Short mmCIF file of C-alpha atoms in Angstrom, two decimals:
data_model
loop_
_atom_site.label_atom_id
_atom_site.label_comp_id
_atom_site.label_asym_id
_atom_site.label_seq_id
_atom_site.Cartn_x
_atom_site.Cartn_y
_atom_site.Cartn_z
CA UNK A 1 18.19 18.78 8.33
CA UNK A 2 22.12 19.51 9.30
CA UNK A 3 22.57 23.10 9.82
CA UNK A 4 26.09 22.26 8.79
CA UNK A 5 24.60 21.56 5.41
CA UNK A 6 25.49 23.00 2.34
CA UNK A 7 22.56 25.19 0.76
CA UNK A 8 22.19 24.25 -2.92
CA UNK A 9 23.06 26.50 -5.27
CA UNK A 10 20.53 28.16 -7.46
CA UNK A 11 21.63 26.55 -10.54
CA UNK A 12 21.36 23.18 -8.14
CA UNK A 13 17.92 24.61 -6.99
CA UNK A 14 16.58 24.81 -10.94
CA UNK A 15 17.78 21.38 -11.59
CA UNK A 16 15.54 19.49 -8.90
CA UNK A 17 12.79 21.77 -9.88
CA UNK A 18 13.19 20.43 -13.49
CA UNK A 19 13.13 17.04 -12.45
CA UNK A 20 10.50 17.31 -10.03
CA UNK A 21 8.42 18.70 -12.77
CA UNK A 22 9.61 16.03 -14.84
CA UNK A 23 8.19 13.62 -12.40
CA UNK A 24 5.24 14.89 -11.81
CA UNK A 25 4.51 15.02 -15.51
CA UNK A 26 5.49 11.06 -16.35
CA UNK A 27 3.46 10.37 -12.99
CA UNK A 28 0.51 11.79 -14.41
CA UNK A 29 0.81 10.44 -18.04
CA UNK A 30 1.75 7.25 -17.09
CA UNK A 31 -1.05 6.91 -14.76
CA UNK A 32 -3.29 7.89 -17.32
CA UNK A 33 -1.85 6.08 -20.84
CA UNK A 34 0.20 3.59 -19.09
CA UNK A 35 3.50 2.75 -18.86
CA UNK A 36 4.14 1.30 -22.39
CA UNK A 37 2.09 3.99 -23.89
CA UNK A 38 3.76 6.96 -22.43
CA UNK A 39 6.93 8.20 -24.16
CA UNK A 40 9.89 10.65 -23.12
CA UNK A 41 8.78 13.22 -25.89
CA UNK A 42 5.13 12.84 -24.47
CA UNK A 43 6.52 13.72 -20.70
CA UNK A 44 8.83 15.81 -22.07
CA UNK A 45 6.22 18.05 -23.63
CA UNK A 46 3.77 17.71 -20.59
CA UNK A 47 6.90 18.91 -18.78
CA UNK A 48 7.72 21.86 -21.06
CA UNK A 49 11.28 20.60 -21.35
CA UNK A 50 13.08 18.76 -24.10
CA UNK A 51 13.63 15.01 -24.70
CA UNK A 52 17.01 15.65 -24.30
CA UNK A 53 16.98 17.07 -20.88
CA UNK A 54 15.10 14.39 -19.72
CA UNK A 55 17.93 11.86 -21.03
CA UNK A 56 20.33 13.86 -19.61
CA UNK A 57 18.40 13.88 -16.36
CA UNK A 58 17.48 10.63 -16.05
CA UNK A 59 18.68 8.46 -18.87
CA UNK A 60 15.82 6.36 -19.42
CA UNK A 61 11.81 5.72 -18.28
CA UNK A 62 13.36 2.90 -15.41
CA UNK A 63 15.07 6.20 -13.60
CA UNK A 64 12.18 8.34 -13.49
CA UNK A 65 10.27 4.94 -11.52
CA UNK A 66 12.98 5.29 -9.12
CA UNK A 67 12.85 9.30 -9.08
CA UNK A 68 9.07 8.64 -8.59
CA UNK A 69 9.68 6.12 -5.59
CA UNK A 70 11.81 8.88 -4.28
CA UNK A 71 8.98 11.86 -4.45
CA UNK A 72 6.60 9.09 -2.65
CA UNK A 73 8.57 8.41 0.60
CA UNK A 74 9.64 12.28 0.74
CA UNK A 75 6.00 12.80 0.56
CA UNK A 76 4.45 10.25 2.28
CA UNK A 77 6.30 10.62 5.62
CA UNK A 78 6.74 7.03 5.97
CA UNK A 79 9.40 6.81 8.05
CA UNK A 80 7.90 9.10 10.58
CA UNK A 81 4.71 6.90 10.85
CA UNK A 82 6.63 3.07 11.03
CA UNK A 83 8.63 5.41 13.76
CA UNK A 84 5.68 5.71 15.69
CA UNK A 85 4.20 2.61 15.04
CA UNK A 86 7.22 0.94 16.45
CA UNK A 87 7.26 3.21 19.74
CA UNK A 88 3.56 2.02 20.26
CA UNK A 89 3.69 -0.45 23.43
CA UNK A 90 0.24 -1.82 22.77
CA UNK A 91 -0.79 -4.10 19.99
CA UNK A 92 -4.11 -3.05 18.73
CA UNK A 93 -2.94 0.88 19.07
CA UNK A 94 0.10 -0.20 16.75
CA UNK A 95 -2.31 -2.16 13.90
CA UNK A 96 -4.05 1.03 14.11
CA UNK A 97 -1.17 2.91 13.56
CA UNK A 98 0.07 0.83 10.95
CA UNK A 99 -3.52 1.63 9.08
CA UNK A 100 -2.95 4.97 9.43
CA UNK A 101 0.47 4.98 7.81
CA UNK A 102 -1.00 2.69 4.88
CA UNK A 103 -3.25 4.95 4.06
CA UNK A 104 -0.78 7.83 3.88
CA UNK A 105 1.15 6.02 1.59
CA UNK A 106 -2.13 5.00 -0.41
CA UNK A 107 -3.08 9.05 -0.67
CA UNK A 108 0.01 10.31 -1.73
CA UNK A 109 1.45 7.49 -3.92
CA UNK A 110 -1.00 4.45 -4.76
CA UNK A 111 -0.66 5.33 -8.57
CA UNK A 112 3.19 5.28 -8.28
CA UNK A 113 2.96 1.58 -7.10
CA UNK A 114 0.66 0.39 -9.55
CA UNK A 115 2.70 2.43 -12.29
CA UNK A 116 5.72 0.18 -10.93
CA UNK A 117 3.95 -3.08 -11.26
CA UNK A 118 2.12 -2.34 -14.82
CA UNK A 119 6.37 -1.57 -15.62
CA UNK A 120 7.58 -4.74 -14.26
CA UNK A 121 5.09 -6.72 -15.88
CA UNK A 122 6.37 -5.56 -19.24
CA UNK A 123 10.05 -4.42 -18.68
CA UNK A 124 12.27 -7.59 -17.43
CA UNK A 125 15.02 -4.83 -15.45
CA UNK A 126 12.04 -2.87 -14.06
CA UNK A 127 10.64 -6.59 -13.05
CA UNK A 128 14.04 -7.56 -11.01
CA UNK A 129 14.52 -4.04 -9.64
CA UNK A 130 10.31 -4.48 -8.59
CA UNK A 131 11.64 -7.71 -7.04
CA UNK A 132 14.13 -6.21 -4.83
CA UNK A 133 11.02 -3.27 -3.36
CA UNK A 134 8.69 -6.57 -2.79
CA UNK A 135 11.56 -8.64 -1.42
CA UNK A 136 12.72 -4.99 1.32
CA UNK A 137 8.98 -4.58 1.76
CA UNK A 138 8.25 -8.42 2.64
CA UNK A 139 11.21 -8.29 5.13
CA UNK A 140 9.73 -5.17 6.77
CA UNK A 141 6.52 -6.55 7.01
CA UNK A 142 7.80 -9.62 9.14
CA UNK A 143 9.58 -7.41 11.42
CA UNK A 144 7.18 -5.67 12.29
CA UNK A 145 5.13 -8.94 12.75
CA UNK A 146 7.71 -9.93 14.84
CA UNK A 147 7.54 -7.69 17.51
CA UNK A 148 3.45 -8.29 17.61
CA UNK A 149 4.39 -12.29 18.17
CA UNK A 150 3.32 -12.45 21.83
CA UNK A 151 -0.26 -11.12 21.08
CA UNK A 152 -1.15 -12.78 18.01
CA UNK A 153 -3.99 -14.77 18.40
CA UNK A 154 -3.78 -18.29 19.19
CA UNK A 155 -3.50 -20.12 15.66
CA UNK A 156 -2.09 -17.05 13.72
CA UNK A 157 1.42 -18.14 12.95
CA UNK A 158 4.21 -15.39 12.14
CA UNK A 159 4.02 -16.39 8.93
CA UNK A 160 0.43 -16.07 8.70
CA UNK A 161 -0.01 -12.71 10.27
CA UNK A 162 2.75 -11.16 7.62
CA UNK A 163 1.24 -12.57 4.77
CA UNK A 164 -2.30 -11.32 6.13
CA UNK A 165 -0.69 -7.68 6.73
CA UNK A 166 0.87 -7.67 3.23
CA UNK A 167 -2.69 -8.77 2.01
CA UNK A 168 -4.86 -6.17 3.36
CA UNK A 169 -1.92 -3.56 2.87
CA UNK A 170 -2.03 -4.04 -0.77
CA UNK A 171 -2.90 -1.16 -2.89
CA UNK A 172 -5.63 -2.89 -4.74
CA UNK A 173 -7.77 -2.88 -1.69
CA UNK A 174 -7.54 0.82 -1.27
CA UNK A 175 -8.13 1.55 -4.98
CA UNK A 176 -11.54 -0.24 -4.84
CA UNK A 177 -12.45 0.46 -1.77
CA UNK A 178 -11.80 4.60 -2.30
CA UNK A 179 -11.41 5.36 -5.67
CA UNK A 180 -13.89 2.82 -6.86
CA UNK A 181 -16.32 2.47 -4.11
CA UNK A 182 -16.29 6.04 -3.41
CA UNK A 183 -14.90 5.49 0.76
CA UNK A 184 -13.58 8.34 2.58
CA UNK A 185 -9.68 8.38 3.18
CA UNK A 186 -11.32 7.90 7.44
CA UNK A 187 -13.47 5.21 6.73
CA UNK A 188 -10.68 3.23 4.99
CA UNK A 189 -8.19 3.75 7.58
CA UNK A 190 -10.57 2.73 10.31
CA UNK A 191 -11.86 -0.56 8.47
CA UNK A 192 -7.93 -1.27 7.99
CA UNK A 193 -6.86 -1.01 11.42
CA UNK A 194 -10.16 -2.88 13.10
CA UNK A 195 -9.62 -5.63 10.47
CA UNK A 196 -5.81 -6.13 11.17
CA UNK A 197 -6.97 -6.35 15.16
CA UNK A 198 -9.42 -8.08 14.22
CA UNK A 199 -7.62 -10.88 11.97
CA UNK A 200 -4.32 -10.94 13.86
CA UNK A 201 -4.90 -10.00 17.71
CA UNK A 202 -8.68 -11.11 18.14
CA UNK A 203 -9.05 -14.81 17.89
CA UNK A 204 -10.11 -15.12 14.73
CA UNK A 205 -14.30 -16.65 13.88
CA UNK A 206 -12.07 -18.39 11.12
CA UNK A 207 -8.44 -19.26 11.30
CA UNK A 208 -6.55 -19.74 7.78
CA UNK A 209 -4.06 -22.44 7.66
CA UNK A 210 -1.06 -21.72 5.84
CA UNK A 211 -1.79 -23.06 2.50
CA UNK A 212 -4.80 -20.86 1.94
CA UNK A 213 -2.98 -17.25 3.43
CA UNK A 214 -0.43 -18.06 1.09
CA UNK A 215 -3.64 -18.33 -1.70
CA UNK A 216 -4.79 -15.20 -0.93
CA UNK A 217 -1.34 -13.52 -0.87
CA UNK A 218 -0.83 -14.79 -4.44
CA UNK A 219 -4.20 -13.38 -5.79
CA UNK A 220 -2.51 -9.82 -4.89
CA UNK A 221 1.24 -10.15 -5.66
CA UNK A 222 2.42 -9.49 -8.57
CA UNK A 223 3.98 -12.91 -10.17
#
C-alpha cells in the first residue's frame, strides 16, 4: 500500500463494511437459493440493512456479481500466485504452481464463479459481461501457455495445452472432486499439478487432436 495514501475516513470505513456485509450476505443466499431466487429484500434482510441501501450501494443484483468478483481476487491472492508462477524457470515446478494457485481460487471463491455462470445463463447483460471474464481469462490462459511452448510435449499444440489447462482448471472439477467426493484441499492440488505435467510436459500415453480438446472444452464452458 502507498504510505502517501489517504486513510479513509470513518464514515468511508462504515460504508465498505456495509457493503462487504452486503456481499457476503447475497454470496451466501445466492449460493444457497440461486441467483433467480434470491431477492434484494432477501439480502437485504440477511444483511440487516434496507433495500434501499443496497440500491443506493449497488444499484442492482449485476453490481453486487462484480462487488463479489472483487472480494474473490482481494481474497484469493491471485496475483501474488500467477506472480510466482511466472518467476518459476522450470516447467513442471510452474504447472505445480499453477495448481496451487487454482486451488486458492477454488477455496476462497468457487461458489462466486458458479453464482456468475447460473446469472449469465438467465440474465442476457450478466451473460455479455460473463463473456468478457471468459474471453480475459482465455487470453491469460494462452499466455501463460506460451511461455511453457518449448517443453510441451511433442504433439501438444499451443492450442491444445490452453484448452487442456482451461479444462482441468474449471471449477466443476474441484466441486466434485472436494465438495462432492469428499478430497482434501492437498490431495486436489497435487492430482492438479501431476495431471497438468502429466498431460502437457510428459509425452502423453494418448495425444488429443484438436477436434476432440476442443470437445472436452465445450462439455465445461458455459455456452
Amino acid at each position: 500500500m502507498n504510505s502517501d495514501s489517504p486513510r479513509p475516513t470513518h464514515r468511508q470505513r462504515q460504508a465498505q463494511e456495509t457493503k462487504d456485509r452486503v456481499i457476503a450476505a447475497a454470496r451466501a443466499l445466492m449460493a444457497r437459493n440461486g441467483w433467480a431466487g434470491t431477492t434484494i429484500d432477501a439480502i437485504a434482510t440477511e444483511a440487516g440493512v434496507a433495500p434501499q441501501t443496497i440500491y443506493a450501494a449497488f444499484g442492482n443484483k449485476r453490481a453486487l456479481l462484480e462487488g463479489m468478483r472483487s472480494v474473490m481476487l482481494r481474497d484469493s491472492n491471485i496475483p501474488e500466485l500467477m506472480a510466482q508462477a511466472a518467476a518459476e524457470s522450470e516447467a513442471p515446478h510452474r504447472l505445480e504452481l499453477w495448481a496451487r494457485l487454482v486451488r486458492r481460487q477454488m477455496e476462497t471463491s468457487f461458489d462466486v464463479i458458479s453464482i456468475h455462470r447460473q446469472a449469465a445463463a438467465s440474465d442476457p447483460k450478466v451473460a455479455a459481461d460473463y463473456r468478457k471474464v471468459l474471453d480475459s481469462r482465455a487470453r491469460v490462459f494462452a499466455e501463460f501457455i506460451h511461455d511453457l511452448h518449448a517443453d510441451l510435449a511433442p504433439g501438444v499444440s499451443e492450442s491444445a495445452a490452453t484448452d487442456l489447462l482451461w479444462c482441468f482448471s474449471n471449477e466443476e472439477i474441484y466441486r466434485e472432486l472436494v465438495e462432492e467426493r469428499g478430497w482434501s484441499a492437498d490431495r486436489y492440488e497435487r492430482w492438479l499439478g501431476e495431471t497438468l505435467v502429466a498431460q502437457l510436459i510428459t509425452t502423453p500415453s494418448v495425444v488429443l487432436r484438436e477436434p476432440e480438446v476442443q470437445a472436452a472444452v465445450a462439455r465445461v464452458e458455459p455456452a
